[in-house]
Coordinates of C-alpha atoms in Angstrom, one line a residue:
X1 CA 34.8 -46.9 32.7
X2 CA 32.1 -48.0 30.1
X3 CA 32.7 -50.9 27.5
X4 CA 30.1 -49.1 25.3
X5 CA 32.5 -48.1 22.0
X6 CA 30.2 -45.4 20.5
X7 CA 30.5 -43.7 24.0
X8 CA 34.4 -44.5 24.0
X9 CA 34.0 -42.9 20.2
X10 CA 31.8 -39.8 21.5
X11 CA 34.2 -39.2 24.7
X12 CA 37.3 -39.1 22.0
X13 CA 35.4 -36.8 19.8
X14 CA 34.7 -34.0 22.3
X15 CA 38.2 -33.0 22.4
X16 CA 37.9 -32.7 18.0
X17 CA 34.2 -31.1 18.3
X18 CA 35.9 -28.2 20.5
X19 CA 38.8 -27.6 18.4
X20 CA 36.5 -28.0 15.3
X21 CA 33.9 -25.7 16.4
X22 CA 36.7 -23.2 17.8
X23 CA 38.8 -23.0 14.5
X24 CA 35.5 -22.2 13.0
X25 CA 34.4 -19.3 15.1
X26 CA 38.1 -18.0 15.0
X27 CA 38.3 -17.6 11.5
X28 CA 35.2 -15.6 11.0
X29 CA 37.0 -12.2 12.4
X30 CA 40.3 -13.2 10.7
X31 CA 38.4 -13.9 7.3
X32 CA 36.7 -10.4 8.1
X33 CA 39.8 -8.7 9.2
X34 CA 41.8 -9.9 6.0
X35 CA 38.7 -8.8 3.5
X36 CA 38.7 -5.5 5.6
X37 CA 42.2 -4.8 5.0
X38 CA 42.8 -6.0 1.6
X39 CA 39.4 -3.6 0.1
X40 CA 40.6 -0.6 2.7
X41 CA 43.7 -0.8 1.0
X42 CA 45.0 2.4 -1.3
X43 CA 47.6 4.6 -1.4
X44 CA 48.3 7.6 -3.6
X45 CA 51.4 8.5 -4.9
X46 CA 52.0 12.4 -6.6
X47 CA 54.3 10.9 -9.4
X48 CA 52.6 8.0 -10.4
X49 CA 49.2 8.4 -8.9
X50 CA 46.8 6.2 -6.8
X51 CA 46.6 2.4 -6.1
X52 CA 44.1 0.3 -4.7
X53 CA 43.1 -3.4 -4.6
X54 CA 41.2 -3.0 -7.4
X55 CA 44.0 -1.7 -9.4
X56 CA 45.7 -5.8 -9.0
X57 CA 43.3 -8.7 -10.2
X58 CA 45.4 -10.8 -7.1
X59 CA 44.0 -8.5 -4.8
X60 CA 40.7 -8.8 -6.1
X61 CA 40.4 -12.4 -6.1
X62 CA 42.1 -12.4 -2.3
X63 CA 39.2 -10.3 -1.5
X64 CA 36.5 -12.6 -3.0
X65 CA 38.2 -15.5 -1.7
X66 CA 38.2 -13.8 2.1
X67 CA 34.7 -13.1 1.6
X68 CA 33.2 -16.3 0.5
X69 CA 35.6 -18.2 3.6
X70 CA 34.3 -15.6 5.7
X71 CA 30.4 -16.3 5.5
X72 CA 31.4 -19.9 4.8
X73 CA 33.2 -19.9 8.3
X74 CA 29.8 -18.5 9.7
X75 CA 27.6 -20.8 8.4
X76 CA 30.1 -24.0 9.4
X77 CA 30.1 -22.2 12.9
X78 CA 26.4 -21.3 13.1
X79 CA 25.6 -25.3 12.0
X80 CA 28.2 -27.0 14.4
X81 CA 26.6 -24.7 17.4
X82 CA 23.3 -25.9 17.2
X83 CA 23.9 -29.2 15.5
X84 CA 22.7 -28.2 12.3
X85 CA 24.2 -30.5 9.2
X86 CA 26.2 -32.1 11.3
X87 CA 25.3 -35.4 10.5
X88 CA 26.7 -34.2 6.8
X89 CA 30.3 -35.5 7.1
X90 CA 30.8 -35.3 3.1
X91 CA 29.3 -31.7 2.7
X92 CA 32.1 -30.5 5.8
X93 CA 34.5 -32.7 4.0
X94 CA 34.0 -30.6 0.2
X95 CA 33.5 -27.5 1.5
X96 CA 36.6 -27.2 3.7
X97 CA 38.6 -29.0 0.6
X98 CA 37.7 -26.6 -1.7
X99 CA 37.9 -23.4 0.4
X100 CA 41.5 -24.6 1.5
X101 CA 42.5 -24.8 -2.0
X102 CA 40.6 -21.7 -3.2
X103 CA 43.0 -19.9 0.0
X104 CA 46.0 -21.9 -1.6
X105 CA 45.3 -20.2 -5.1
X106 CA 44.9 -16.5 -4.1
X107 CA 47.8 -17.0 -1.6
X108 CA 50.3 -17.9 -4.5
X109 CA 48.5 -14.8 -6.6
X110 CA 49.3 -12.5 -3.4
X111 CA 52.8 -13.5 -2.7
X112 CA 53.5 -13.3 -6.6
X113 CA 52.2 -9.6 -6.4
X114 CA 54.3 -8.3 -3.5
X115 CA 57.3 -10.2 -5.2
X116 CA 57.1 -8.3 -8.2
X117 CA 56.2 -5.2 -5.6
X118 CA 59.2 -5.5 -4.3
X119 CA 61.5 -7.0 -6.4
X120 CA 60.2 -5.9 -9.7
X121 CA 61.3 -7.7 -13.0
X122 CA 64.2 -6.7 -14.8
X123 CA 64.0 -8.5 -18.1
X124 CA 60.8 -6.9 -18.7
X125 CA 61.7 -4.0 -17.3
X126 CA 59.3 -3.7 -13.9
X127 CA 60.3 -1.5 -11.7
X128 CA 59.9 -2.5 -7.7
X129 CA 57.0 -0.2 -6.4
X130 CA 57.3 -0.2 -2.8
X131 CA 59.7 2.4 -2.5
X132 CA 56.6 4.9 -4.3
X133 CA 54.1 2.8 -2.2
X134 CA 55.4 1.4 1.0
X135 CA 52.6 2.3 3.0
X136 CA 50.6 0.0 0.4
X137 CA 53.0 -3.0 0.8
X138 CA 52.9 -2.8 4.4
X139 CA 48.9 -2.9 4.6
X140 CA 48.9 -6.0 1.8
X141 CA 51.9 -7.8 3.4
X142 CA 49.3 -7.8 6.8
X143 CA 46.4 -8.8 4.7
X144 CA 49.1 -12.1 3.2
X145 CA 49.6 -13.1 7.0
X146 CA 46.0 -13.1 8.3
X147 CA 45.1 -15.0 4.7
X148 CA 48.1 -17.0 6.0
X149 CA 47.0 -18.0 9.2
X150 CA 43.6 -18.7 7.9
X151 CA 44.6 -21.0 5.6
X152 CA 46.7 -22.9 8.2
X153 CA 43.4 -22.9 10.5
X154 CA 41.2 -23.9 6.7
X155 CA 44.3 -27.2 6.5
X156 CA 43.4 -28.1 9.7
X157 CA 39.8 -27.8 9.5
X158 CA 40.1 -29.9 6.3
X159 CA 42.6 -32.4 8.5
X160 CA 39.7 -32.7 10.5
X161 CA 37.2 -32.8 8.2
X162 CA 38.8 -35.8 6.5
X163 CA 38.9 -37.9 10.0
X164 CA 35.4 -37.8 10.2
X165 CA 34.4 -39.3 6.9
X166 CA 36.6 -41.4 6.7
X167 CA 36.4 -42.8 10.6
X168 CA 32.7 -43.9 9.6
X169 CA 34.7 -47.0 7.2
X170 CA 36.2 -49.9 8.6
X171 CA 39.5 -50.7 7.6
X172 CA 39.8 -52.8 4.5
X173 CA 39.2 -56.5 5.3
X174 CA 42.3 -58.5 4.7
X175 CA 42.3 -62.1 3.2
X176 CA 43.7 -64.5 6.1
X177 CA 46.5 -66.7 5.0
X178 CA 44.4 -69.6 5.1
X179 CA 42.1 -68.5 1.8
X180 CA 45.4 -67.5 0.3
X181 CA 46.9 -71.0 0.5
X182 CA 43.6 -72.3 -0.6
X183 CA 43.9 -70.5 -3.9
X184 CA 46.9 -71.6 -4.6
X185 CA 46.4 -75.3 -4.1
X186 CA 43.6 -74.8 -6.4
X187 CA 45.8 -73.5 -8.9
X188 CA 48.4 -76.0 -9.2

C-alpha cells in the first residue's frame, strides 16, 4: 500500500472519472433521443387541425435546451476521453450548473404544458386536448421522461462537478483554544 496521498487521491478518483466520463457519454443519445422526439412530434386532428412542437413555445425551448445539453454532453465527453480541459475544474463546475438549471426550467415549462393538456383550465375556459390529440401527449409525455432522466444524470454530473473544485481547498483553518483564551485575557 503506498503512503503517497496524491496517489491515495488518484486511486479514489478512478472510481468518480468512470462514472463521470460514463454519465457523459450516456446522455449524448438521451439528449439526442429527447431533441429527436420532441421536433418529430405532430399530430393532426380533422376538427381542430394540426399541432406540432412549434405550435407550444415549452416545446420549443425543451428542444433548444436538449440541443445545446446534447452537443454540450459531446464536447464534456470528447474533453474527458482524451484529457482535454480537464485540468478546468471551474469551467466543468459552470457549465454543468447552468445546463442543470437550464433542464430544470424547460422541465417545469413541459410538465405545465401537458397539465393544461390534460387537465385544461376551467376558469379560463381551456379545454383538455388530449382526448383530440392523444397520440401527441403520448409522444411529449416520452420526450418529459428522457428530459427527466437527463436531468437526474445533469444533477449528478453537477454533484460531481462540485467535488472536484471544491476538493482542491483545504478545510477552513480553525483557531485552537489556546489563541482564543489569549484574546480574551487581552481583553479584560
Amino acid at each position: 500500500m503506498s503512503r503517497n496521498p496524491e496517489h491515495a487521491l488518484t486511486n479514489r478518483r478512478l472510481p468518480l472519472d468512470f462514472l463521470n466520463c460514463s454519465l457523459r457519454i450516456c446522455l449524448i443519445p438521451l439528449s439526442i433521443a429527447n431533441f429527436w422526439l420532441t421536433v418529430t412530434n405532430h399530430q393532426d386532428n380533422t376538427n381542430y387541425g394540426k399541432l406540432g412542437f412549434t405550435n407550444l413555445g415549452g416545446l420549443e425551448y425543451m428542444a433548444f435546451i436538449s440541443a445545446i445539453s446534447a452537443g454540450y454532453a459531446l464536447f464534456a465527453a470528447f474533453s474527458w476521453c482524451i484529457k482535454f480541459l480537464v485540468a478546468k475544474t471551474w469551467f466543468f463546475f459552470i457549465s454543468d450548473q447552468v445546463i442543470a438549471y437550464l433542464m430544470v426550467t424547460s422541465m417545469a415549462a413541459v410538465m405545465e404544458i401537458l397539465y393544461l393538456a390534460y387537465n385544461g383550465d376551467q376558469t379560463v375556459t381551456w379545454s383538455e386536448s388530449c382526448s383530440s390529440y392523444g397520440k401527441f401527449c403520448s409522444k411529449m409525455k416520452m420526450a418529459l421522461a428522457l428530459h427527466a432522466m437527463t436531468l437526474c444524470c445533469f444533477i449528478l454530473l453537477a454533484v460531481i462537478s462540485a467535488y472536484r473544485v471544491f476538493s482542491l481547498f483545504q478545510p477552513p483553518y480553525v483557531l485552537s483554544k489556546e489563541i482564543d483564551d489569549d484574546e480574551e485575557e487581552e481583553k479584560m
